């Protein structure tokens, strides 16, 4: 009998000890699902905010916001807002690369002007790809261009080259982004000579003070600034912000094995949409891979969550700048953005995401963070002042209230339109 009692007691203790473990696992499951979503997707508004925070010249005058520019660049905000377009996730990848390099995000707009953000864009037998490099420029920046593979059509290879070149120009011209852009467009030699003729003061010289430069190059700087202002102005339109407020794939650089027979086959084997990968990586669409070729890289949606995501460490983008080759002058006017660097995955996960250890997530501002742990009811403030880039829906999610209630409380009408500076009631 004693033995039976001991056995029953042991069973009860084991059950009691095991119960919390099961409950804990159930509690963790939603958090794990949230972490996986955060690792594989990102919100479009976070991309937009990161772009705006990295601008060297966020101020917009009447000329930069004129109807002429709004009409010419209307396609840019439309394509970013379209859920059927690949531009927003690709734009997010390019913005991240410039933020991590400590460079102004005006540079991330160059593909809109050059190629319409189309990785496969070609201009006859001349410039090609997202950045419209000619063959000699591409080769000078270590981008392979030959019969079997044209790296100009790779968003990974070409963006890396563009960041490297613009970083060089940005340092060469003392952190003056406008002079760097002019040199990118017309050649550094011409701009250097024009600067010397004008007195050589990089910091204070503007495009209009340089003589002997092509009108096309002057217009190039105007276009980039006007385009940044068009996107900035769209932040005042609630409907556009609502369209941007969606999850898009987080694009990561992944290694293509040398024994891969085709991009389509690799995509299917790794759970990707072959059509999407072909559109993102036109350099690989018809490439012929031979044994012994250098390893190729491609841009693809992050396929899996990273273990240890919850213990991410936040740091400023400036801390990630390559210390071995820093730009000569930092981005003076760029505002920092928080970046979460994921913990490196174990070996088993590394095989499916080769660059997972370097994966980067732009941490959302407070107004865009998940409402998984909403504020307590008694902590809810009475009012909220609308900030640029916010929408009725993002504010409602921030305070864990219904958007319909927010619209009703403030008499916002059917569209729920708001503007920066408005003061919204959050409670009756």
Short mmCIF file of C-alpha atoms in Angstrom, two decimals:
data_model
loop_
_atom_site.label_atom_id
_atom_site.label_comp_id
_atom_site.label_asym_id
_atom_site.label_seq_id
_atom_site.Cartn_x
_atom_site.Cartn_y
_atom_site.Cartn_z
CA UNK A 1 0.00 0.00 0.00
CA UNK A 2 2.83 2.35 0.92
CA UNK A 3 4.48 1.71 -2.42
CA UNK A 4 1.19 2.42 -4.19
CA UNK A 5 0.78 5.72 -2.31
CA UNK A 6 4.33 6.71 -3.22
CA UNK A 7 3.71 5.88 -6.86
CA UNK A 8 0.48 7.91 -6.90
CA UNK A 9 2.20 10.85 -5.19
CA UNK A 10 5.03 10.73 -7.71
CA UNK A 11 2.56 10.75 -10.59
CA UNK A 12 0.70 13.72 -9.11
CA UNK A 13 3.95 15.64 -8.61
CA UNK A 14 5.04 14.89 -12.16
CA UNK A 15 1.70 16.09 -13.49
CA UNK A 16 1.88 19.27 -11.42
CA UNK A 17 5.43 19.95 -12.50
CA UNK A 18 4.58 19.37 -16.14
CA UNK A 19 1.46 21.54 -16.23
CA UNK A 20 3.23 24.91 -16.19
CA UNK A 21 5.52 23.80 -19.00
CA UNK A 22 2.55 23.06 -21.25
CA UNK A 23 0.92 26.37 -20.36
CA UNK A 24 4.14 28.21 -21.05
CA UNK A 25 4.43 26.58 -24.46
CA UNK A 26 0.89 27.66 -25.27
CA UNK A 27 1.69 31.20 -24.15
CA UNK A 28 4.80 31.34 -26.33
CA UNK A 29 3.08 30.13 -29.50
CA UNK A 30 1.42 33.46 -30.40
CA UNK A 31 4.66 35.31 -29.72
CA UNK A 32 6.55 32.86 -31.91
CA UNK A 33 4.06 33.36 -34.73
CA UNK A 34 4.39 37.14 -34.35
CA UNK A 35 8.19 36.82 -34.43
CA UNK A 36 8.07 34.70 -37.57
CA UNK A 37 5.85 37.26 -39.29
CA UNK A 38 8.19 40.08 -38.25
CA UNK A 39 11.18 38.18 -39.64
CA UNK A 40 9.64 37.37 -43.01
CA UNK A 41 7.62 40.52 -43.67
CA UNK A 42 7.70 44.21 -42.86
CA UNK A 43 5.18 47.03 -42.88
CA UNK A 44 5.23 49.48 -45.77
CA UNK A 45 4.87 52.46 -43.44
CA UNK A 46 8.08 51.43 -41.68
CA UNK A 47 9.90 51.50 -45.03
CA UNK A 48 8.44 54.94 -45.73
CA UNK A 49 9.49 56.28 -42.31
CA UNK A 50 13.00 54.91 -42.67
CA UNK A 51 13.30 56.61 -46.05
CA UNK A 52 12.11 59.94 -44.65
CA UNK A 53 14.35 59.70 -41.59
CA UNK A 54 17.40 59.31 -43.83
CA UNK A 55 16.83 62.33 -46.07
CA UNK A 56 19.63 64.89 -46.14
CA UNK A 57 17.26 67.63 -47.36
CA UNK A 58 13.77 66.97 -45.98
CA UNK A 59 12.66 70.59 -46.45
CA UNK A 60 10.43 71.16 -49.48
CA UNK A 61 9.88 74.56 -51.09
CA UNK A 62 7.17 75.59 -53.54
CA UNK A 63 9.29 74.67 -56.57
CA UNK A 64 9.97 71.14 -55.32
CA UNK A 65 6.26 70.53 -54.74
CA UNK A 66 5.00 72.20 -57.92
CA UNK A 67 2.29 70.53 -60.05
CA UNK A 68 4.92 69.88 -62.73
CA UNK A 69 6.87 67.52 -60.47
CA UNK A 70 3.77 65.98 -58.90
CA UNK A 71 2.57 65.03 -62.37
CA UNK A 72 5.95 63.75 -63.56
CA UNK A 73 6.52 61.57 -60.51
CA UNK A 74 2.94 60.51 -59.74
CA UNK A 75 3.91 56.97 -60.72
CA UNK A 76 6.32 56.60 -57.79
CA UNK A 77 3.85 56.88 -54.89
CA UNK A 78 1.26 54.97 -56.93
CA UNK A 79 3.61 52.03 -57.45
CA UNK A 80 4.71 52.01 -53.82
CA UNK A 81 1.08 51.92 -52.73
CA UNK A 82 0.01 49.19 -55.17
CA UNK A 83 -0.23 45.72 -53.59
CA UNK A 84 0.26 44.19 -57.05
CA UNK A 85 3.66 45.85 -57.56
CA UNK A 86 7.05 44.59 -56.34
CA UNK A 87 8.46 48.11 -55.97
CA UNK A 88 7.81 48.65 -52.24
CA UNK A 89 9.79 45.64 -50.93
CA UNK A 90 12.59 46.37 -53.43
CA UNK A 91 12.62 50.03 -52.38
CA UNK A 92 12.83 48.87 -48.76
CA UNK A 93 15.90 46.77 -49.54
CA UNK A 94 17.65 49.69 -51.28
CA UNK A 95 16.74 52.16 -48.49
CA UNK A 96 18.20 49.75 -45.92
CA UNK A 97 21.47 49.51 -47.85
CA UNK A 98 21.92 53.28 -47.86
CA UNK A 99 20.89 53.67 -44.22
CA UNK A 100 23.42 51.02 -43.20
CA UNK A 101 26.12 52.80 -45.22
CA UNK A 102 25.35 56.11 -43.49
CA UNK A 103 24.30 57.75 -46.76
CA UNK A 104 21.32 60.00 -47.59
CA UNK A 105 18.22 58.20 -48.75
CA UNK A 106 17.84 60.62 -51.65
CA UNK A 107 20.25 58.17 -53.30
CA UNK A 108 17.62 55.42 -53.01
CA UNK A 109 15.44 57.42 -55.42
CA UNK A 110 17.93 57.20 -58.29
CA UNK A 111 16.41 53.94 -59.64
CA UNK A 112 13.03 55.70 -59.99
CA UNK A 113 14.68 58.24 -62.31
CA UNK A 114 17.01 55.79 -64.08
CA UNK A 115 14.90 52.67 -64.56
CA UNK A 116 11.51 53.16 -62.94
CA UNK A 117 12.74 50.70 -60.28
CA UNK A 118 12.76 47.89 -62.85
CA UNK A 119 15.69 45.47 -62.35
CA UNK A 120 15.35 44.24 -65.96
CA UNK A 121 15.35 47.70 -67.60
CA UNK A 122 17.58 48.00 -70.69
CA UNK A 123 18.42 50.89 -72.98
CA UNK A 124 19.33 49.12 -76.20
CA UNK A 125 22.90 47.85 -75.93
CA UNK A 126 23.81 50.61 -73.49
CA UNK A 127 22.86 51.05 -69.81
CA UNK A 128 21.02 48.24 -68.05
CA UNK A 129 19.46 47.28 -64.75
CA UNK A 130 18.08 49.06 -61.73
CA UNK A 131 20.89 51.62 -61.75
CA UNK A 132 21.38 51.78 -65.55
CA UNK A 133 25.13 51.15 -65.46
CA UNK A 134 27.03 50.98 -68.73
CA UNK A 135 29.31 47.97 -69.07
CA UNK A 136 32.58 49.76 -68.28
CA UNK A 137 31.19 51.45 -65.16
CA UNK A 138 29.84 48.14 -63.92
CA UNK A 139 33.15 46.33 -64.43
CA UNK A 140 35.04 49.18 -62.73
CA UNK A 141 32.94 48.48 -59.65
CA UNK A 142 33.41 44.70 -59.68
CA UNK A 143 30.10 43.87 -61.33
CA UNK A 144 30.50 40.93 -63.71
CA UNK A 145 29.27 41.57 -67.25
CA UNK A 146 29.79 38.79 -69.78
CA UNK A 147 27.90 36.50 -72.12
CA UNK A 148 26.70 34.15 -69.39
CA UNK A 149 25.87 36.65 -66.66
CA UNK A 150 25.10 40.38 -66.60
CA UNK A 151 25.44 41.58 -63.01
CA UNK A 152 23.87 44.92 -63.91
CA UNK A 153 20.55 43.04 -63.93
CA UNK A 154 21.18 41.76 -60.40
CA UNK A 155 19.67 44.08 -57.76
CA UNK A 156 22.20 42.67 -55.29
CA UNK A 157 25.34 43.22 -57.40
CA UNK A 158 24.25 46.55 -58.88
CA UNK A 159 23.00 48.04 -55.60
CA UNK A 160 26.20 47.06 -53.84
CA UNK A 161 28.17 48.80 -56.61
CA UNK A 162 25.93 51.89 -56.47
CA UNK A 163 26.32 52.18 -52.70
CA UNK A 164 30.10 51.81 -52.99
CA UNK A 165 30.37 54.40 -55.76
CA UNK A 166 28.03 56.93 -54.13
CA UNK A 167 29.83 56.48 -50.84
CA UNK A 168 33.08 57.38 -52.57
CA UNK A 169 31.52 60.44 -54.24
CA UNK A 170 29.82 61.53 -51.03
CA UNK A 171 33.16 61.52 -49.24
CA UNK A 172 34.97 63.11 -52.19
CA UNK A 173 32.59 66.09 -52.14
CA UNK A 174 32.62 66.66 -48.40
CA UNK A 175 29.23 65.17 -47.62
CA UNK A 176 27.38 67.35 -50.14
CA UNK A 177 24.77 64.95 -51.50
CA UNK A 178 23.88 67.25 -54.41
CA UNK A 179 27.45 67.39 -55.71
CA UNK A 180 27.72 63.61 -55.28
CA UNK A 181 24.59 63.11 -57.38
CA UNK A 182 25.90 65.46 -60.07
CA UNK A 183 29.16 63.50 -60.20
CA UNK A 184 27.19 60.25 -60.41
CA UNK A 185 25.31 61.63 -63.41
CA UNK A 186 28.05 63.39 -65.38
CA UNK A 187 31.37 62.11 -63.99
CA UNK A 188 33.43 63.15 -61.00
CA UNK A 189 36.11 64.91 -63.08
CA UNK A 190 33.73 67.53 -64.47
CA UNK A 191 32.22 68.30 -61.10
CA UNK A 192 35.62 68.49 -59.39
CA UNK A 193 36.81 71.00 -61.97
CA UNK A 194 33.62 73.05 -61.63
CA UNK A 195 34.01 73.08 -57.84
CA UNK A 196 37.64 74.23 -58.12
CA UNK A 197 36.59 77.02 -60.48
CA UNK A 198 33.90 78.10 -58.00
CA UNK A 199 36.26 78.29 -55.04
CA UNK A 200 36.39 74.72 -53.83
CA UNK A 201 34.04 75.02 -50.83
CA UNK A 202 32.16 71.73 -50.95
CA UNK A 203 29.93 72.43 -47.97
CA UNK A 204 28.37 75.67 -49.22
CA UNK A 205 28.32 75.17 -52.98
CA UNK A 206 25.05 74.30 -54.66
CA UNK A 207 24.41 73.10 -58.21
CA UNK A 208 23.44 76.57 -59.43
CA UNK A 209 26.88 77.91 -58.43
CA UNK A 210 28.77 75.50 -60.67
CA UNK A 211 29.46 76.57 -64.24
CA UNK A 212 30.11 74.37 -67.25
CA UNK A 213 27.82 71.51 -66.23
CA UNK A 214 25.19 70.05 -68.55
CA UNK A 215 21.59 71.22 -67.93
CA UNK A 216 20.66 67.54 -67.75
CA UNK A 217 22.87 67.17 -64.68
CA UNK A 218 21.38 70.23 -62.97
CA UNK A 219 17.92 68.79 -63.62
CA UNK A 220 19.02 65.42 -62.20
CA UNK A 221 19.49 66.92 -58.74
CA UNK A 222 16.19 68.78 -59.01
CA UNK A 223 14.39 65.59 -59.96
CA UNK A 224 15.65 63.64 -56.95
CA UNK A 225 14.77 66.40 -54.50
CA UNK A 226 11.36 66.92 -56.09
CA UNK A 227 10.69 63.18 -56.00
CA UNK A 228 11.56 63.05 -52.30
CA UNK A 229 9.14 65.94 -51.75
CA UNK A 230 6.40 64.21 -53.74
CA UNK A 231 6.75 61.20 -51.44
CA UNK A 232 6.94 63.47 -48.40
CA UNK A 233 3.75 65.25 -49.45
CA UNK A 234 1.94 61.95 -49.86
CA UNK A 235 2.42 61.49 -46.13
CA UNK A 236 -0.37 64.03 -45.71
CA UNK A 237 -2.86 61.84 -47.58
CA UNK A 238 -4.62 59.35 -45.35
CA UNK A 239 -5.75 57.13 -48.21
CA UNK A 240 -2.17 56.72 -49.48
CA UNK A 241 -0.90 55.99 -45.97
CA UNK A 242 -3.61 53.36 -45.59
CA UNK A 243 -2.46 51.71 -48.82
CA UNK A 244 1.14 51.74 -47.55
CA UNK A 245 0.03 50.24 -44.24
CA UNK A 246 0.42 46.63 -45.36
CA UNK A 247 2.83 43.74 -44.90
CA UNK A 248 5.31 43.12 -47.73
CA UNK A 249 8.06 40.50 -48.07
CA UNK A 250 11.33 41.28 -46.34
CA UNK A 251 13.90 40.81 -49.11
CA UNK A 252 17.20 39.24 -48.11
CA UNK A 253 20.39 38.41 -49.99
CA UNK A 254 20.75 34.65 -50.39
CA UNK A 255 23.43 32.49 -51.97
CA UNK A 256 22.65 30.47 -55.06
CA UNK A 257 24.43 27.09 -54.94
CA UNK A 258 26.86 26.45 -57.78
CA UNK A 259 25.08 23.20 -58.59
CA UNK A 260 21.70 24.91 -59.08
CA UNK A 261 20.39 23.96 -62.51
CA UNK A 262 17.97 26.88 -62.84
CA UNK A 263 16.45 29.73 -60.88
CA UNK A 264 13.01 28.16 -61.27
CA UNK A 265 14.17 24.86 -59.81
CA UNK A 266 15.96 26.51 -56.90
CA UNK A 267 12.89 28.66 -56.16
CA UNK A 268 10.57 25.65 -56.04
CA UNK A 269 12.97 23.64 -53.91
CA UNK A 270 13.15 26.48 -51.39
CA UNK A 271 9.48 27.39 -51.25
CA UNK A 272 9.62 30.60 -53.31
CA UNK A 273 7.43 31.87 -56.12
CA UNK A 274 9.52 31.30 -59.29
CA UNK A 275 7.82 34.19 -61.09
CA UNK A 276 8.60 36.67 -58.32
CA UNK A 277 12.24 35.59 -58.12
CA UNK A 278 12.58 35.89 -61.90
CA UNK A 279 11.22 39.44 -61.77
CA UNK A 280 13.49 40.39 -58.89
CA UNK A 281 16.59 38.71 -60.33
CA UNK A 282 16.57 39.04 -64.14
CA UNK A 283 20.33 38.42 -64.21
CA UNK A 284 19.60 34.82 -63.22
CA UNK A 285 16.54 34.23 -65.33
CA UNK A 286 18.45 32.88 -68.32
CA UNK A 287 21.91 32.57 -66.83
CA UNK A 288 24.10 29.58 -67.64
CA UNK A 289 25.89 28.35 -64.54
CA UNK A 290 29.08 26.41 -64.89
CA UNK A 291 31.07 24.51 -62.31
CA UNK A 292 33.78 26.72 -60.91
CA UNK A 293 31.93 30.00 -61.36
CA UNK A 294 31.99 32.41 -58.44
CA UNK A 295 29.04 31.99 -56.08
CA UNK A 296 26.07 34.05 -57.23
CA UNK A 297 23.69 35.94 -54.96
CA UNK A 298 20.03 36.69 -55.41
CA UNK A 299 17.33 38.71 -53.72
CA UNK A 300 14.48 36.66 -52.27
CA UNK A 301 11.85 36.94 -49.56
CA UNK A 302 13.05 35.76 -46.18
CA UNK A 303 11.78 32.20 -45.95
CA UNK A 304 11.98 31.42 -42.25
CA UNK A 305 12.05 33.17 -38.92
CA UNK A 306 15.34 33.54 -37.14
CA UNK A 307 15.79 31.69 -33.83
CA UNK A 308 16.34 34.01 -30.90
CA UNK A 309 14.34 36.78 -32.50
CA UNK A 310 12.87 37.93 -29.23
CA UNK A 311 16.34 38.78 -27.92
CA UNK A 312 17.15 41.17 -30.76
CA UNK A 313 19.50 44.00 -29.92
CA UNK A 314 18.64 47.51 -31.11
CA UNK A 315 21.39 49.80 -32.33
CA UNK A 316 21.78 52.89 -34.44
CA UNK A 317 22.41 52.47 -38.16
CA UNK A 318 25.61 54.48 -37.83
CA UNK A 319 27.05 51.71 -35.65
CA UNK A 320 26.75 49.31 -38.61
CA UNK A 321 28.84 51.41 -41.03
CA UNK A 322 31.85 49.50 -42.28
CA UNK A 323 34.67 50.84 -40.08
CA UNK A 324 37.27 49.65 -42.58
CA UNK A 325 36.11 52.10 -45.22
CA UNK A 326 33.91 54.81 -43.66
CA UNK A 327 32.65 57.76 -45.72
CA UNK A 328 34.78 60.86 -45.36
CA UNK A 329 31.84 62.87 -44.02
CA UNK A 330 28.79 61.47 -42.21
CA UNK A 331 25.25 62.35 -43.20
CA UNK A 332 24.92 65.58 -41.28
CA UNK A 333 21.19 65.98 -41.60
CA UNK A 334 20.09 62.35 -41.61
CA UNK A 335 18.13 61.30 -38.57
CA UNK A 336 19.01 57.92 -37.02
CA UNK A 337 16.73 54.95 -37.31
CA UNK A 338 16.64 52.01 -34.94
CA UNK A 339 17.70 48.69 -36.40
CA UNK A 340 17.25 45.28 -34.85
CA UNK A 341 20.04 42.82 -35.63
CA UNK A 342 18.89 39.25 -35.34
CA UNK A 343 20.77 36.60 -33.48
CA UNK A 344 22.61 34.19 -35.78
CA UNK A 345 20.71 30.96 -36.47
CA UNK A 346 22.07 27.52 -35.65
CA UNK A 347 23.81 25.59 -38.47
CA UNK A 348 20.63 23.80 -39.48
CA UNK A 349 18.86 27.08 -40.23
CA UNK A 350 21.85 28.68 -41.93
CA UNK A 351 21.51 26.31 -44.87
CA UNK A 352 18.14 27.82 -45.80
CA UNK A 353 19.10 31.45 -45.18
CA UNK A 354 22.77 31.89 -45.88
CA UNK A 355 22.91 35.50 -44.77
CA UNK A 356 20.58 35.13 -41.79
CA UNK A 357 23.28 36.19 -39.35
CA UNK A 358 23.38 39.58 -41.02
CA UNK A 359 19.62 40.00 -41.42
CA UNK A 360 18.42 43.44 -40.50
CA UNK A 361 15.01 44.64 -39.47
CA UNK A 362 14.13 48.30 -39.33
CA UNK A 363 12.50 48.56 -35.93
CA UNK A 364 9.09 50.26 -36.21
CA UNK A 365 8.40 53.50 -34.39
CA UNK A 366 6.18 53.30 -31.34
CA UNK A 367 3.12 54.14 -33.39
CA UNK A 368 3.61 51.06 -35.61
CA UNK A 369 4.57 48.42 -33.07
CA UNK A 370 2.44 45.36 -32.58
CA UNK A 371 -0.51 45.77 -30.22
CA UNK A 372 0.14 42.30 -28.80
CA UNK A 373 0.60 43.95 -25.39
CA UNK A 374 -1.77 46.94 -25.54
CA UNK A 375 -1.69 49.68 -22.91
CA UNK A 376 -3.85 49.13 -19.88
CA UNK A 377 -7.17 50.94 -20.05
CA UNK A 378 -6.24 53.28 -17.22
CA UNK A 379 -3.01 54.21 -19.03
CA UNK A 380 -4.79 55.35 -22.20
CA UNK A 381 -4.24 59.09 -22.72
CA UNK A 382 -7.17 61.36 -23.45
CA UNK A 383 -5.76 62.84 -26.68
CA UNK A 384 -3.21 62.22 -29.42
CA UNK A 385 -1.54 64.81 -31.68
CA UNK A 386 -1.27 63.48 -35.24
CA UNK A 387 2.29 63.15 -36.54
CA UNK A 388 3.32 63.14 -40.20
CA UNK A 389 3.12 59.62 -41.59
CA UNK A 390 0.34 58.44 -39.26
CA UNK A 391 -3.08 57.23 -40.35
CA UNK A 392 -6.36 56.79 -38.51
CA UNK A 393 -5.79 53.04 -38.56
CA UNK A 394 -2.21 53.17 -37.25
CA UNK A 395 -3.25 55.46 -34.37
CA UNK A 396 -6.17 53.18 -33.53
CA UNK A 397 -3.85 50.18 -33.49
CA UNK A 398 -1.30 52.05 -31.35
CA UNK A 399 -3.86 52.67 -28.60
CA UNK A 400 -5.77 49.42 -29.12
CA UNK A 401 -9.04 51.14 -29.96
CA UNK A 402 -11.38 50.59 -32.87
CA UNK A 403 -10.74 52.81 -35.88
CA UNK A 404 -14.50 53.29 -36.25
CA UNK A 405 -14.68 54.63 -32.68
CA UNK A 406 -11.77 56.99 -33.34
CA UNK A 407 -13.49 58.30 -36.47
CA UNK A 408 -16.81 58.71 -34.63
CA UNK A 409 -15.27 60.45 -31.61
CA UNK A 410 -13.58 63.03 -33.79
CA UNK A 411 -16.19 63.47 -36.52
CA UNK A 412 -13.72 62.50 -39.24
CA UNK A 413 -16.32 61.49 -41.82
CA UNK A 414 -16.43 58.34 -43.93
CA UNK A 415 -12.80 58.54 -45.08
CA UNK A 416 -11.39 59.19 -41.61
CA UNK A 417 -9.07 61.83 -43.06
CA UNK A 418 -6.53 63.40 -40.69
CA UNK A 419 -3.65 65.85 -41.01
CA UNK A 420 -0.43 66.38 -39.03
CA UNK A 421 -1.02 68.62 -36.02
CA UNK A 422 -4.64 67.58 -35.49
CA UNK A 423 -5.55 66.67 -31.92
CA UNK A 424 -7.66 63.54 -31.68
CA UNK A 425 -9.81 62.43 -28.77
CA UNK A 426 -9.13 58.84 -27.74
CA UNK A 427 -11.91 58.45 -25.16
CA UNK A 428 -15.47 59.70 -24.67
#
